[in-house]
Amino acid sequence: MSDIYEDPDGILPVDKPAGMPSHVIVTTLRKKFGFAKVGHGGTLDPDATGLLLILLGKGTKISDRVMGGNKAYHGTIRFGAATTTQDRLGDVLEEHPTGHLTQEMVEAAIKKDFVGDIFQKPPMYSAVKISGQPLYKLAVRGEECEREERFIHIFAFKVLAFRADEHRAEADIEVRCTKGTYIRTLAHDLGQALGVGAHLCALRRIASGKVTLDHATPFADLLEMHRTEIEARVIPSAAYLEGTF
């Protein structure tokens, strides 16, 4: 197909489903629709859902600009257990009772240490490379190494809802932050600050730069479309850079 059609130039916003690595979406779109150049503007963890920006044609040349945009997420933090991966897929490292925990306590801890300019240490289960080796490859072998903290900015960290009983406590959250922020690490570190442990049990990206989830098409729907329908949903690179889409 790539010999017949010329690649569109721009960004295709996709609503990524849970359980699918971002690179699988890139590969599937390339093979199914014959796009010659396909990339992404920042991956999501396989278990996460929401906005994934797929770069097509000349749009791949502005990947740094796209990935550099601020991000926004909705998620759910579960208190009372810290895990190896800082999300629900990891093994439990420690457990603590949460019967005393209140929304006010969570919000106070957030306000104290998790808004504004902060430093964050990348998790071992991540694609960050040290000496050319992705951290997650060391992690699966049970190894841990020193990681340099990264400077990030949290514009907003809100508790949207809070649920608690004698067995568990959960908070639905919204986070608006700079690129490179690990929301599961925020969850883990918040749990440590509260002395109860915590991990992220759900995550959905709702914005990347000026693109929001409202611009996105569910991945399953894209697979049922003709290539021309997909091209009609692409934000041209120039429009993206100018913010005129």
PDB file of N, CA and C in Angstrom, residues 28-68:
ATOM      1  N   THR A  28       1.069  -2.385  14.369  1.00  0.00           N
ATOM      2  CA  THR A  28      -0.188  -2.795  13.750  1.00  0.00           C
ATOM      3  C   THR A  28      -0.660  -1.785  12.716  1.00  0.00           C
ATOM      4  N   LEU A  29      -0.586  -0.504  13.036  1.00  0.00           N
ATOM      5  CA  LEU A  29      -1.008   0.528  12.084  1.00  0.00           C
ATOM      6  C   LEU A  29      -0.105   0.542  10.856  1.00  0.00           C
ATOM      7  N   ARG A  30       1.179   0.339  11.064  1.00  0.00           N
ATOM      8  CA  ARG A  30       2.107   0.313   9.930  1.00  0.00           C
ATOM      9  C   ARG A  30       1.768  -0.836   8.970  1.00  0.00           C
ATOM     10  N   LYS A  31       1.567  -2.007   9.523  1.00  0.00           N
ATOM     11  CA  LYS A  31       1.342  -3.191   8.684  1.00  0.00           C
ATOM     12  C   LYS A  31      -0.044  -3.201   8.052  1.00  0.00           C
ATOM     13  N   LYS A  32      -1.067  -2.858   8.833  1.00  0.00           N
ATOM     14  CA  LYS A  32      -2.433  -2.960   8.319  1.00  0.00           C
ATOM     15  C   LYS A  32      -2.742  -1.922   7.256  1.00  0.00           C
ATOM     16  N   PHE A  33      -2.205  -0.688   7.439  1.00  0.00           N
ATOM     17  CA  PHE A  33      -2.574   0.388   6.526  1.00  0.00           C
ATOM     18  C   PHE A  33      -1.440   0.828   5.608  1.00  0.00           C
ATOM     19  N   GLY A  34      -0.288   0.170   5.706  1.00  0.00           N
ATOM     20  CA  GLY A  34       0.804   0.436   4.772  1.00  0.00           C
ATOM     21  C   GLY A  34       1.501   1.761   4.969  1.00  0.00           C
ATOM     22  N   PHE A  35       1.437   2.317   6.193  1.00  0.00           N
ATOM     23  CA  PHE A  35       2.173   3.545   6.440  1.00  0.00           C
ATOM     24  C   PHE A  35       3.671   3.235   6.457  1.00  0.00           C
ATOM     25  N   ALA A  36       4.445   4.031   5.737  1.00  0.00           N
ATOM     26  CA  ALA A  36       5.886   3.776   5.668  1.00  0.00           C
ATOM     27  C   ALA A  36       6.608   4.263   6.914  1.00  0.00           C
ATOM     28  N   LYS A  37       6.200   5.426   7.423  1.00  0.00           N
ATOM     29  CA  LYS A  37       6.859   5.995   8.598  1.00  0.00           C
ATOM     30  C   LYS A  37       5.828   6.185   9.709  1.00  0.00           C
ATOM     31  N   VAL A  38       6.032   5.448  10.790  1.00  0.00           N
ATOM     32  CA  VAL A  38       5.122   5.524  11.934  1.00  0.00           C
ATOM     33  C   VAL A  38       5.963   5.574  13.200  1.00  0.00           C
ATOM     34  N   GLY A  39       5.627   6.493  14.100  1.00  0.00           N
ATOM     35  CA  GLY A  39       6.297   6.583  15.391  1.00  0.00           C
ATOM     36  C   GLY A  39       5.283   6.929  16.465  1.00  0.00           C
ATOM     37  N   HIS A  40       5.760   7.378  17.596  1.00  0.00           N
ATOM     38  CA  HIS A  40       4.864   7.761  18.683  1.00  0.00           C
ATOM     39  C   HIS A  40       5.398   9.003  19.378  1.00  0.00           C
ATOM     40  N   GLY A  41       4.507   9.690  20.067  1.00  0.00           N
ATOM     41  CA  GLY A  41       4.881  10.901  20.791  1.00  0.00           C
ATOM     42  C   GLY A  41       4.922  10.701  22.286  1.00  0.00           C
ATOM     43  N   GLY A  42       5.377   9.506  22.715  1.00  0.00           N
ATOM     44  CA  GLY A  42       5.437   9.194  24.138  1.00  0.00           C
ATOM     45  C   GLY A  42       4.585   7.996  24.470  1.00  0.00           C
ATOM     46  N   THR A  43       5.220   6.924  24.961  1.00  0.00           N
ATOM     47  CA  THR A  43       4.499   5.681  25.203  1.00  0.00           C
ATOM     48  C   THR A  43       3.697   5.734  26.501  1.00  0.00           C
ATOM     49  N   LEU A  44       2.809   4.758  26.620  1.00  0.00           N
ATOM     50  CA  LEU A  44       2.086   4.478  27.852  1.00  0.00           C
ATOM     51  C   LEU A  44       2.441   3.070  28.301  1.00  0.00           C
ATOM     52  N   ASP A  45       2.440   2.825  29.607  1.00  0.00           N
ATOM     53  CA  ASP A  45       2.629   1.465  30.105  1.00  0.00           C
ATOM     54  C   ASP A  45       1.545   0.566  29.517  1.00  0.00           C
ATOM     55  N   PRO A  46       1.843  -0.730  29.315  1.00  0.00           N
ATOM     56  CA  PRO A  46       0.850  -1.633  28.716  1.00  0.00           C
ATOM     57  C   PRO A  46      -0.497  -1.634  29.426  1.00  0.00           C
ATOM     58  N   ASP A  47      -0.495  -1.531  30.752  1.00  0.00           N
ATOM     59  CA  ASP A  47      -1.742  -1.596  31.505  1.00  0.00           C
ATOM     60  C   ASP A  47      -2.518  -0.284  31.476  1.00  0.00           C
ATOM     61  N   ALA A  48      -1.863   0.803  31.069  1.00  0.00           N
ATOM     62  CA  ALA A  48      -2.508   2.115  31.038  1.00  0.00           C
ATOM     63  C   ALA A  48      -3.359   2.279  29.781  1.00  0.00           C
ATOM     64  N   THR A  49      -4.314   3.208  29.847  1.00  0.00           N
ATOM     65  CA  THR A  49      -5.176   3.506  28.702  1.00  0.00           C
ATOM     66  C   THR A  49      -5.084   4.992  28.382  1.00  0.00           C
ATOM     67  N   GLY A  50      -5.765   5.367  27.297  1.00  0.00           N
ATOM     68  CA  GLY A  50      -5.899   6.779  26.995  1.00  0.00           C
ATOM     69  C   GLY A  50      -5.068   7.264  25.832  1.00  0.00           C
ATOM     70  N   LEU A  51      -4.742   8.536  25.864  1.00  0.00           N
ATOM     71  CA  LEU A  51      -4.215   9.243  24.709  1.00  0.00           C
ATOM     72  C   LEU A  51      -2.796   8.806  24.341  1.00  0.00           C
ATOM     73  N   LEU A  52      -2.665   8.247  23.158  1.00  0.00           N
ATOM     74  CA  LEU A  52      -1.377   7.887  22.579  1.00  0.00           C
ATOM     75  C   LEU A  52      -1.278   8.604  21.240  1.00  0.00           C
ATOM     76  N   LEU A  53      -0.245   9.429  21.080  1.00  0.00           N
ATOM     77  CA  LEU A  53      -0.086  10.194  19.846  1.00  0.00           C
ATOM     78  C   LEU A  53       0.789   9.423  18.881  1.00  0.00           C
ATOM     79  N   ILE A  54       0.187   9.016  17.766  1.00  0.00           N
ATOM     80  CA  ILE A  54       0.901   8.283  16.727  1.00  0.00           C
ATOM     81  C   ILE A  54       1.376   9.282  15.673  1.00  0.00           C
ATOM     82  N   LEU A  55       2.662   9.236  15.346  1.00  0.00           N
ATOM     83  CA  LEU A  55       3.259  10.159  14.384  1.00  0.00           C
ATOM     84  C   LEU A  55       3.354   9.477  13.027  1.00  0.00           C
ATOM     85  N   LEU A  56       2.891  10.160  12.002  1.00  0.00           N
ATOM     86  CA  LEU A  56       2.857   9.586  10.655  1.00  0.00           C
ATOM     87  C   LEU A  56       3.627  10.466   9.679  1.00  0.00           C
ATOM     88  N   GLY A  57       4.343   9.823   8.756  1.00  0.00           N
ATOM     89  CA  GLY A  57       5.057  10.550   7.711  1.00  0.00           C
ATOM     90  C   GLY A  57       6.043  11.550   8.286  1.00  0.00           C
ATOM     91  N   LYS A  58       5.970  12.791   7.798  1.00  0.00           N
ATOM     92  CA  LYS A  58       6.878  13.837   8.278  1.00  0.00           C
ATOM     93  C   LYS A  58       6.619  14.204   9.741  1.00  0.00           C
ATOM     94  N   GLY A  59       5.496  13.757  10.255  1.00  0.00           N
ATOM     95  CA  GLY A  59       5.209  13.988  11.665  1.00  0.00           C
ATOM     96  C   GLY A  59       6.229  13.328  12.572  1.00  0.00           C
ATOM     97  N   THR A  60       6.901  12.279  12.093  1.00  0.00           N
ATOM     98  CA  THR A  60       7.923  11.619  12.904  1.00  0.00           C
ATOM     99  C   THR A  60       9.110  12.541  13.165  1.00  0.00           C
ATOM    100  N   LYS A  61       9.267  13.591  12.347  1.00  0.00           N
ATOM    101  CA  LYS A  61      10.406  14.498  12.511  1.00  0.00           C
ATOM    102  C   LYS A  61      10.209  15.483  13.670  1.00  0.00           C
ATOM    103  N   ILE A  62       8.999  15.572  14.176  1.00  0.00           N
ATOM    104  CA  ILE A  62       8.750  16.496  15.289  1.00  0.00           C
ATOM    105  C   ILE A  62       8.493  15.722  16.582  1.00  0.00           C
ATOM    106  N   SER A  63       9.022  14.508  16.660  1.00  0.00           N
ATOM    107  CA  SER A  63       8.772  13.661  17.831  1.00  0.00           C
ATOM    108  C   SER A  63       9.228  14.327  19.124  1.00  0.00           C
ATOM    109  N   ASP A  64      10.362  15.027  19.091  1.00  0.00           N
ATOM    110  CA  ASP A  64      10.857  15.684  20.303  1.00  0.00           C
ATOM    111  C   ASP A  64       9.879  16.748  20.784  1.00  0.00           C
ATOM    112  N   ARG A  65       9.305  17.509  19.837  1.00  0.00           N
ATOM    113  CA  ARG A  65       8.351  18.557  20.203  1.00  0.00           C
ATOM    114  C   ARG A  65       7.086  17.929  20.801  1.00  0.00           C
ATOM    115  N   VAL A  66       6.656  16.839  20.198  1.00  0.00           N
ATOM    116  CA  VAL A  66       5.430  16.190  20.667  1.00  0.00           C
ATOM    117  C   VAL A  66       5.649  15.571  22.049  1.00  0.00           C
ATOM    118  N   MET A  67       6.756  14.866  22.209  1.00  0.00           N
ATOM    119  CA  MET A  67       7.028  14.214  23.494  1.00  0.00           C
ATOM    120  C   MET A  67       7.298  15.227  24.598  1.00  0.00           C
ATOM    121  N   GLY A  68       7.726  16.427  24.215  1.00  0.00           N
ATOM    122  CA  GLY A  68       8.062  17.431  25.212  1.00  0.00           C
ATOM    123  C   GLY A  68       6.873  18.136  25.823  1.00  0.00           C
TER     124      GLY A  68
END
